[in-house]
PDB file of C-alpha atoms and ligand atoms in Angstrom:
ATOM      1  CA  MET X   1      85.857  26.241  87.960  1.00  0.00           C
ATOM      2  CA  LEU X   2      86.040  26.915  84.294  1.00  0.00           C
ATOM      3  CA  VAL X   3      86.805  30.110  82.735  1.00  0.00           C
ATOM      4  CA  VAL X   4      85.567  31.166  79.342  1.00  0.00           C
ATOM      5  CA  SER X   5      87.092  33.876  77.853  1.00  0.00           C
ATOM      6  CA  SER X   6      87.014  35.479  74.161  1.00  0.00           C
ATOM      7  CA  PRO X   7      87.151  39.003  72.026  1.00  0.00           C
ATOM      8  CA  SER X   8      83.675  41.094  72.976  1.00  0.00           C
ATOM      9  CA  GLY X   9      81.419  39.744  70.240  1.00  0.00           C
ATOM     10  CA  ALA X  10      82.682  35.929  69.766  1.00  0.00           C
ATOM     11  CA  GLY X  11      79.500  35.087  71.443  1.00  0.00           C
ATOM     12  CA  LYS X  12      81.000  34.076  74.816  1.00  0.00           C
ATOM     13  CA  THR X  13      78.346  35.259  77.018  1.00  0.00           C
ATOM     14  CA  SER X  14      75.380  34.145  75.102  1.00  0.00           C
ATOM     15  CA  LEU X  15      77.446  30.376  74.988  1.00  0.00           C
ATOM     16  CA  SER X  16      78.262  30.608  78.777  1.00  0.00           C
ATOM     17  CA  ARG X  17      74.692  31.448  80.062  1.00  0.00           C
ATOM     18  CA  ARG X  18      72.778  28.533  78.483  1.00  0.00           C
ATOM     19  CA  LEU X  19      75.677  26.283  79.862  1.00  0.00           C
ATOM     20  CA  VAL X  20      74.624  27.902  83.427  1.00  0.00           C
ATOM     21  CA  ALA X  21      71.075  27.537  82.597  1.00  0.00           C
ATOM     22  CA  ASP X  22      71.528  23.907  81.533  1.00  0.00           C
ATOM     23  CA  HIS X  23      73.343  22.530  84.933  1.00  0.00           C
ATOM     24  CA  ALA X  24      71.756  23.311  88.101  1.00  0.00           C
ATOM     25  CA  ASP X  25      75.059  22.833  89.846  1.00  0.00           C
ATOM     26  CA  LEU X  26      76.982  24.903  87.596  1.00  0.00           C
ATOM     27  CA  ASP X  27      77.337  28.916  88.923  1.00  0.00           C
ATOM     28  CA  LEU X  28      77.620  31.708  87.111  1.00  0.00           C
ATOM     29  CA  SER X  29      80.230  34.159  88.845  1.00  0.00           C
ATOM     30  CA  ILE X  30      78.653  37.918  88.289  1.00  0.00           C
ATOM     31  CA  SER X  31      81.458  40.498  88.224  1.00  0.00           C
ATOM     32  CA  CYS X  32      81.701  43.667  89.457  1.00  0.00           C
ATOM     33  CA  THR X  33      82.382  46.335  87.425  1.00  0.00           C
ATOM     34  CA  THR X  34      83.003  50.218  86.798  1.00  0.00           C
ATOM     35  CA  ARG X  35      81.313  50.501  83.466  1.00  0.00           C
ATOM     36  CA  GLY X  36      77.817  51.550  82.773  1.00  0.00           C
ATOM     37  CA  PRO X  37      75.105  49.429  82.170  1.00  0.00           C
ATOM     38  CA  ARG X  38      74.187  48.653  78.727  1.00  0.00           C
ATOM     39  CA  PRO X  39      70.491  48.613  77.457  1.00  0.00           C
ATOM     40  CA  GLY X  40      68.878  45.684  78.658  1.00  0.00           C
ATOM     41  CA  GLU X  41      71.184  44.794  81.112  1.00  0.00           C
ATOM     42  CA  GLN X  42      70.179  44.677  84.816  1.00  0.00           C
ATOM     43  CA  GLU X  43      71.875  45.366  88.235  1.00  0.00           C
ATOM     44  CA  GLY X  44      72.929  42.108  89.889  1.00  0.00           C
ATOM     45  CA  ARG X  45      72.020  39.942  86.867  1.00  0.00           C
ATOM     46  CA  GLU X  46      75.198  40.710  84.226  1.00  0.00           C
ATOM     47  CA  TYR X  47      77.330  42.546  86.625  1.00  0.00           C
ATOM     48  CA  VAL X  48      77.411  44.585  89.904  1.00  0.00           C
ATOM     49  CA  PHE X  49      77.681  47.944  88.781  1.00  0.00           C
ATOM     50  CA  VAL X  50      79.985  50.057  91.130  1.00  0.00           C
ATOM     51  CA  ASP X  51      81.674  53.610  90.806  1.00  0.00           C
ATOM     52  CA  ARG X  52      85.033  53.868  90.973  1.00  0.00           C
ATOM     53  CA  PRO X  53      85.869  54.543  94.476  1.00  0.00           C
ATOM     54  CA  ARG X  54      83.564  51.604  95.546  1.00  0.00           C
ATOM     55  CA  PHE X  55      85.873  49.333  93.126  1.00  0.00           C
ATOM     56  CA  ASP X  56      89.060  50.344  94.962  1.00  0.00           C
ATOM     57  CA  ALA X  57      87.661  49.881  98.497  1.00  0.00           C
ATOM     58  CA  MET X  58      86.964  46.554  97.052  1.00  0.00           C
ATOM     59  CA  ILE X  59      90.455  45.960  96.043  1.00  0.00           C
ATOM     60  CA  ALA X  60      91.766  47.132  99.113  1.00  0.00           C
ATOM     61  CA  GLU X  61      89.307  44.815 101.435  1.00  0.00           C
ATOM     62  CA  ASP X  62      90.747  41.931  98.745  1.00  0.00           C
ATOM     63  CA  ALA X  63      87.030  41.105  98.182  1.00  0.00           C
ATOM     64  CA  PHE X  64      88.368  40.060  94.357  1.00  0.00           C
ATOM     65  CA  LEU X  65      89.493  36.872  93.490  1.00  0.00           C
ATOM     66  CA  GLU X  66      91.264  38.538  90.536  1.00  0.00           C
ATOM     67  CA  TRP X  67      90.599  42.177  88.616  1.00  0.00           C
ATOM     68  CA  ALA X  68      91.755  43.957  85.854  1.00  0.00           C
ATOM     69  CA  GLU X  69      91.322  46.698  83.600  1.00  0.00           C
ATOM     70  CA  VAL X  70      90.102  46.062  80.089  1.00  0.00           C
ATOM     71  CA  HIS X  71      88.175  48.939  77.848  1.00  0.00           C
ATOM     72  CA  ASP X  72      89.475  51.664  79.943  1.00  0.00           C
ATOM     73  CA  ASN X  73      87.101  49.964  82.810  1.00  0.00           C
ATOM     74  CA  CYS X  74      87.891  48.085  85.718  1.00  0.00           C
ATOM     75  CA  TYR X  75      86.327  44.214  86.056  1.00  0.00           C
ATOM     76  CA  GLY X  76      86.685  42.351  89.163  1.00  0.00           C
ATOM     77  CA  THR X  77      85.397  38.821  90.273  1.00  0.00           C
ATOM     78  CA  PRO X  78      84.191  38.915  93.769  1.00  0.00           C
ATOM     79  CA  ARG X  79      85.365  36.503  95.880  1.00  0.00           C
ATOM     80  CA  ALA X  80      82.961  35.475  98.541  1.00  0.00           C
ATOM     81  CA  PRO X  81      80.356  33.953  96.172  1.00  0.00           C
ATOM     82  CA  VAL X  82      82.785  31.667  94.332  1.00  0.00           C
ATOM     83  CA  MET X  83      84.194  30.214  97.716  1.00  0.00           C
ATOM     84  CA  ALA X  84      80.610  29.922  98.677  1.00  0.00           C
ATOM     85  CA  ALA X  85      79.358  27.948  95.545  1.00  0.00           C
ATOM     86  CA  LEU X  86      82.735  25.666  95.473  1.00  0.00           C
ATOM     87  CA  GLU X  87      81.806  24.985  99.181  1.00  0.00           C
ATOM     88  CA  ARG X  88      78.396  23.590  98.269  1.00  0.00           C
ATOM     89  CA  GLY X  89      79.989  21.180  95.979  1.00  0.00           C
ATOM     90  CA  HIS X  90      78.936  23.251  92.722  1.00  0.00           C
ATOM     91  CA  ASP X  91      81.160  24.421  89.820  1.00  0.00           C
ATOM     92  CA  VAL X  92      81.608  28.154  88.714  1.00  0.00           C
ATOM     93  CA  LEU X  93      81.630  29.564  85.261  1.00  0.00           C
ATOM     94  CA  PHE X  94      83.814  32.584  85.229  1.00  0.00           C
ATOM     95  CA  ASP X  95      82.946  35.057  81.549  1.00  0.00           C
ATOM     96  CA  ILE X  96      86.396  36.795  82.004  1.00  0.00           C
ATOM     97  CA  ASP X  97      89.235  38.324  79.966  1.00  0.00           C
ATOM     98  CA  TRP X  98      92.531  36.710  79.622  1.00  0.00           C
ATOM     99  CA  GLN X  99      94.446  38.737  82.413  1.00  0.00           C
ATOM    100  CA  GLY X 100      91.548  37.144  84.651  1.00  0.00           C
ATOM    101  CA  ALA X 101      91.990  33.721  83.138  1.00  0.00           C
ATOM    102  CA  ALA X 102      95.413  33.814  83.963  1.00  0.00           C
ATOM    103  CA  SER X 103      95.569  35.161  87.486  1.00  0.00           C
ATOM    104  CA  VAL X 104      92.292  32.545  88.539  1.00  0.00           C
ATOM    105  CA  ALA X 105      94.509  29.473  86.732  1.00  0.00           C
ATOM    106  CA  ALA X 106      98.014  30.775  88.645  1.00  0.00           C
ATOM    107  CA  GLN X 107      95.819  30.382  91.716  1.00  0.00           C
ATOM    108  CA  SER X 108      94.198  27.219  91.440  1.00  0.00           C
ATOM    109  CA  PRO X 109      96.548  25.492  88.974  1.00  0.00           C
ATOM    110  CA  ASP X 110      94.606  22.060  89.381  1.00  0.00           C
ATOM    111  CA  ASP X 111      91.247  23.165  89.457  1.00  0.00           C
ATOM    112  CA  VAL X 112      90.599  25.348  86.419  1.00  0.00           C
ATOM    113  CA  VAL X 113      90.059  24.822  83.045  1.00  0.00           C
ATOM    114  CA  ARG X 114      90.073  27.918  80.498  1.00  0.00           C
ATOM    115  CA  VAL X 115      88.396  27.830  77.435  1.00  0.00           C
ATOM    116  CA  PHE X 116      88.879  30.194  74.590  1.00  0.00           C
ATOM    117  CA  ILE X 117      85.814  31.250  71.769  1.00  0.00           C
ATOM    118  CA  LEU X 118      87.186  32.636  68.432  1.00  0.00           C
ATOM    119  CA  PRO X 119      84.877  34.010  66.060  1.00  0.00           C
ATOM    120  CA  PRO X 120      85.064  32.501  62.355  1.00  0.00           C
ATOM    121  CA  SER X 121      86.417  35.470  60.738  1.00  0.00           C
ATOM    122  CA  MET X 122      87.131  39.387  61.769  1.00  0.00           C
ATOM    123  CA  TYR X 123      84.477  40.566  60.075  1.00  0.00           C
ATOM    124  CA  HIS X 124      82.001  38.482  61.690  1.00  0.00           C
ATOM    125  CA  LEU X 125      83.316  39.936  64.860  1.00  0.00           C
ATOM    126  CA  ARG X 126      82.328  43.609  63.682  1.00  0.00           C
ATOM    127  CA  ARG X 127      79.140  42.402  62.441  1.00  0.00           C
ATOM    128  CA  ARG X 128      78.500  40.843  65.587  1.00  0.00           C
ATOM    129  CA  LEU X 129      79.401  44.148  67.565  1.00  0.00           C
ATOM    130  CA  GLU X 130      77.381  46.397  65.047  1.00  0.00           C
ATOM    131  CA  ALA X 131      74.354  44.118  65.175  1.00  0.00           C
ATOM    132  CA  ARG X 132      74.350  44.445  69.266  1.00  0.00           C
ATOM    133  CA  ALA X 133      74.087  48.121  68.764  1.00  0.00           C
ATOM    134  CA  GLN X 134      74.362  48.668  72.228  1.00  0.00           C
ATOM    135  CA  ASP X 135      77.836  50.359  71.863  1.00  0.00           C
ATOM    136  CA  SER X 136      78.841  53.911  70.430  1.00  0.00           C
ATOM    137  CA  ALA X 137      80.931  53.407  66.915  1.00  0.00           C
ATOM    138  CA  ALA X 138      84.013  54.688  68.966  1.00  0.00           C
ATOM    139  CA  VAL X 139      83.457  51.882  71.593  1.00  0.00           C
ATOM    140  CA  ILE X 140      83.450  49.225  69.075  1.00  0.00           C
ATOM    141  CA  GLU X 141      86.324  50.537  67.196  1.00  0.00           C
ATOM    142  CA  ARG X 142      88.389  50.123  70.501  1.00  0.00           C
ATOM    143  CA  ARG X 143      86.852  46.746  70.940  1.00  0.00           C
ATOM    144  CA  LEU X 144      87.833  45.586  67.619  1.00  0.00           C
ATOM    145  CA  SER X 145      91.481  46.916  68.067  1.00  0.00           C
ATOM    146  CA  ARG X 146      91.635  44.885  71.220  1.00  0.00           C
ATOM    147  CA  ALA X 147      90.297  41.931  69.965  1.00  0.00           C
ATOM    148  CA  ALA X 148      93.411  41.098  67.933  1.00  0.00           C
ATOM    149  CA  GLU X 149      95.680  41.689  71.184  1.00  0.00           C
ATOM    150  CA  GLU X 150      93.111  39.215  72.904  1.00  0.00           C
ATOM    151  CA  ILE X 151      92.954  36.507  70.380  1.00  0.00           C
ATOM    152  CA  ALA X 152      96.803  36.654  70.395  1.00  0.00           C
ATOM    153  CA  LYS X 153      96.486  34.803  74.142  1.00  0.00           C
ATOM    154  CA  TRP X 154      94.658  31.989  72.541  1.00  0.00           C
ATOM    155  CA  GLY X 155      97.651  29.984  73.618  1.00  0.00           C
ATOM    156  CA  GLN X 156      96.969  30.241  77.303  1.00  0.00           C
ATOM    157  CA  TYR X 157      93.983  28.216  76.973  1.00  0.00           C
ATOM    158  CA  ASP X 158      92.906  24.488  76.985  1.00  0.00           C
ATOM    159  CA  TYR X 159      90.467  24.637  74.615  1.00  0.00           C
ATOM    160  CA  VAL X 160      89.925  26.528  71.850  1.00  0.00           C
ATOM    161  CA  ILE X 161      86.299  26.744  69.956  1.00  0.00           C
ATOM    162  CA  VAL X 162      85.210  28.338  66.829  1.00  0.00           C
ATOM    163  CA  ASN X 163      81.865  29.752  67.023  1.00  0.00           C
ATOM    164  CA  ASP X 164      80.804  29.865  63.731  1.00  0.00           C
ATOM    165  CA  ASP X 165      77.633  28.037  64.475  1.00  0.00           C
ATOM    166  CA  PHE X 166      76.162  28.668  68.041  1.00  0.00           C
ATOM    167  CA  ASP X 167      74.612  24.792  68.221  1.00  0.00           C
ATOM    168  CA  HIS X 168      78.055  23.631  67.314  1.00  0.00           C
ATOM    169  CA  ALA X 169      79.675  25.672  69.682  1.00  0.00           C
ATOM    170  CA  TYR X 170      77.495  25.137  72.475  1.00  0.00           C
ATOM    171  CA  ALA X 171      77.759  21.185  72.358  1.00  0.00           C
ATOM    172  CA  GLU X 172      81.440  21.507  72.235  1.00  0.00           C
ATOM    173  CA  LEU X 173      81.504  23.873  75.251  1.00  0.00           C
ATOM    174  CA  ALA X 174      78.970  21.209  76.768  1.00  0.00           C
ATOM    175  CA  HIS X 175      81.338  18.336  76.200  1.00  0.00           C
ATOM    176  CA  ILE X 176      84.495  20.233  77.294  1.00  0.00           C
ATOM    177  CA  TYR X 177      82.438  20.588  80.641  1.00  0.00           C
ATOM    178  CA  HIS X 178      81.101  17.082  80.984  1.00  0.00           C
ATOM    179  CA  ALA X 179      84.486  15.647  80.253  1.00  0.00           C
ATOM    180  CA  GLU X 180      86.313  17.533  82.773  1.00  0.00           C
ATOM    181  CA  ARG X 181      83.924  17.155  85.501  1.00  0.00           C
ATOM    182  CA  SER X 182      84.307  13.601  84.900  1.00  0.00           C
ATOM    183  CA  ARG X 183      87.953  13.282  85.436  1.00  0.00           C
ATOM    184  CA  ARG X 184      88.670  10.779  88.384  1.00  0.00           C
ATOM    185  CA  VAL X 185      90.649  13.503  90.501  1.00  0.00           C
ATOM    186  CA  ARG X 186      87.633  15.774  90.178  1.00  0.00           C
ATOM    187  CA  ASN X 187      85.066  13.146  91.899  1.00  0.00           C
ATOM    188  CA  ALA X 188      86.386  12.676  95.433  1.00  0.00           C
ATOM    189  CA  TRP X 189      83.449  10.178  95.867  1.00  0.00           C
ATOM    190  CA  LEU X 190      84.811   7.867  93.656  1.00  0.00           C
ATOM    191  CA  GLY X 191      87.553   6.634  96.354  1.00  0.00           C
ATOM    192  CA  PRO X 192      84.831   5.382  99.146  1.00  0.00           C
ATOM    193  CA  PHE X 193      82.743   3.981  96.286  1.00  0.00           C
ATOM    194  CA  VAL X 194      85.110   2.051  94.846  1.00  0.00           C
ATOM    195  CA  GLU X 195      86.438   0.516  98.241  1.00  0.00           C
ATOM    196  CA  ASP X 196      82.567  -0.269  99.085  1.00  0.00           C
ATOM    197  CA  LEU X 197      82.452  -1.986  95.580  1.00  0.00           C
ATOM    198  CA  LEU X 198      85.549  -4.022  96.287  1.00  0.00           C
ATOM    199  CA  GLY X 199      83.926  -5.342  99.572  1.00  0.00           C
ATOM    200  CA  GLN X 200      80.955  -6.440  97.847  1.00  0.00           C
ATOM    201  CA  GLY X 201      79.979  -9.469  96.934  1.00  0.00           C
ATOM    202  CA  THR X 202      78.293 -10.692  93.545  1.00  0.00           C
ATOM    203  CA  GLU X 203      74.858 -12.024  94.866  1.00  0.00           C
ATOM    204  CA  GLU X 204      71.800  -9.756  94.369  1.00  0.00           C
ATOM    205  CA  PRO X 205      71.079  -6.756  96.638  1.00  0.00           C
ATOM    206  CA  ALA X 206      67.932  -7.194  98.972  1.00  0.00           C
TER     207      ALA X 206
HETATM  208  P1  5GP Z 301      81.884  43.601  78.557  1.00  0.00           P
HETATM  209  O1  5GP Z 301      82.184  45.153  78.939  1.00  0.00           O
HETATM  210  O2  5GP Z 301      82.057  43.380  76.921  1.00  0.00           O
HETATM  211  O3  5GP Z 301      80.954  42.999  79.410  1.00  0.00           O
HETATM  212  O4  5GP Z 301      83.292  42.947  79.025  1.00  0.00           O
HETATM  213  C1  5GP Z 301      84.736  43.312  78.606  1.00  0.00           C
HETATM  214  C2  5GP Z 301      85.359  42.092  78.884  1.00  0.00           C
HETATM  215  O5  5GP Z 301      85.696  42.020  80.288  1.00  0.00           O
HETATM  216  C3  5GP Z 301      85.036  40.729  78.622  1.00  0.00           C
HETATM  217  O6  5GP Z 301      86.768  40.305  77.887  1.00  0.00           O
HETATM  218  C4  5GP Z 301      84.790  40.062  79.866  1.00  0.00           C
HETATM  219  O7  5GP Z 301      84.892  38.845  79.414  1.00  0.00           O
HETATM  220  C5  5GP Z 301      85.527  40.962  80.532  1.00  0.00           C
HETATM  221  N1  5GP Z 301      85.527  40.954  82.310  1.00  0.00           N
HETATM  222  C6  5GP Z 301      84.333  40.746  82.767  1.00  0.00           C
HETATM  223  N2  5GP Z 301      83.961  40.385  84.083  1.00  0.00           N
HETATM  224  C7  5GP Z 301      85.439  40.426  84.077  1.00  0.00           C
HETATM  225  C8  5GP Z 301      86.344  40.073  85.606  1.00  0.00           C
HETATM  226  O8  5GP Z 301      85.353  40.017  86.442  1.00  0.00           O
HETATM  227  N3  5GP Z 301      87.825  39.692  85.349  1.00  0.00           N
HETATM  228  C9  5GP Z 301      88.309  40.089  84.192  1.00  0.00           C
HETATM  229  N4  5GP Z 301      89.543  39.906  84.177  1.00  0.00           N
HETATM  230  N5  5GP Z 301      87.560  40.036  83.225  1.00  0.00           N
HETATM  231  C10 5GP Z 301      86.172  40.420  83.119  1.00  0.00           C
END
């Protein structure tokens, strides 16, 4: 499980989506949210958009692996698709905030890698939020004031990437993913492989 967090506007969504697009066995966890869709967002692609009563019912059904209130809206990670992906041997990427990151890591401490994306400067962060032009000025101000709070959580993460250049930041994220994927403990097939290796002779295989 690869958790990617950042303040809104630091580029986490583009980086995450590219990593998922480039890796067939890495699935993106699609969250449920009570916030309304932004222009261009599609039901089931960015989020599953639900109303508050439905969200509360899902909490009551224990349907979320984790959920949190962010920017006055609720966001939650549906449990079932994550479990199904992991059972298929896929990895799962979560684009969630620091509260979700902490919760998922507490539930599966050995199977979670947390990456935090930082903007190169607060000026860049504001510019990116404004360029997105999907949120009102008041919403942008609220997101900026939350950004400092989120950035303060950087110490809870295993890796931190400064996104001053998309291609560099993406290469770093991909390196982290590949290295963590290659860890001995994450490759259960290695035990039988080595056992077989040690039982082999050195003659050329038929
Ligand atoms: P946005 O409204 O900009 O799409 O997302 C706001 C924040 O909520 C982002 O930091 C995003 O990562 C976080 N978020 C999205 N989905 C979830 C979720 O399922 N759980 C948690 N804890 N945070 C989420």
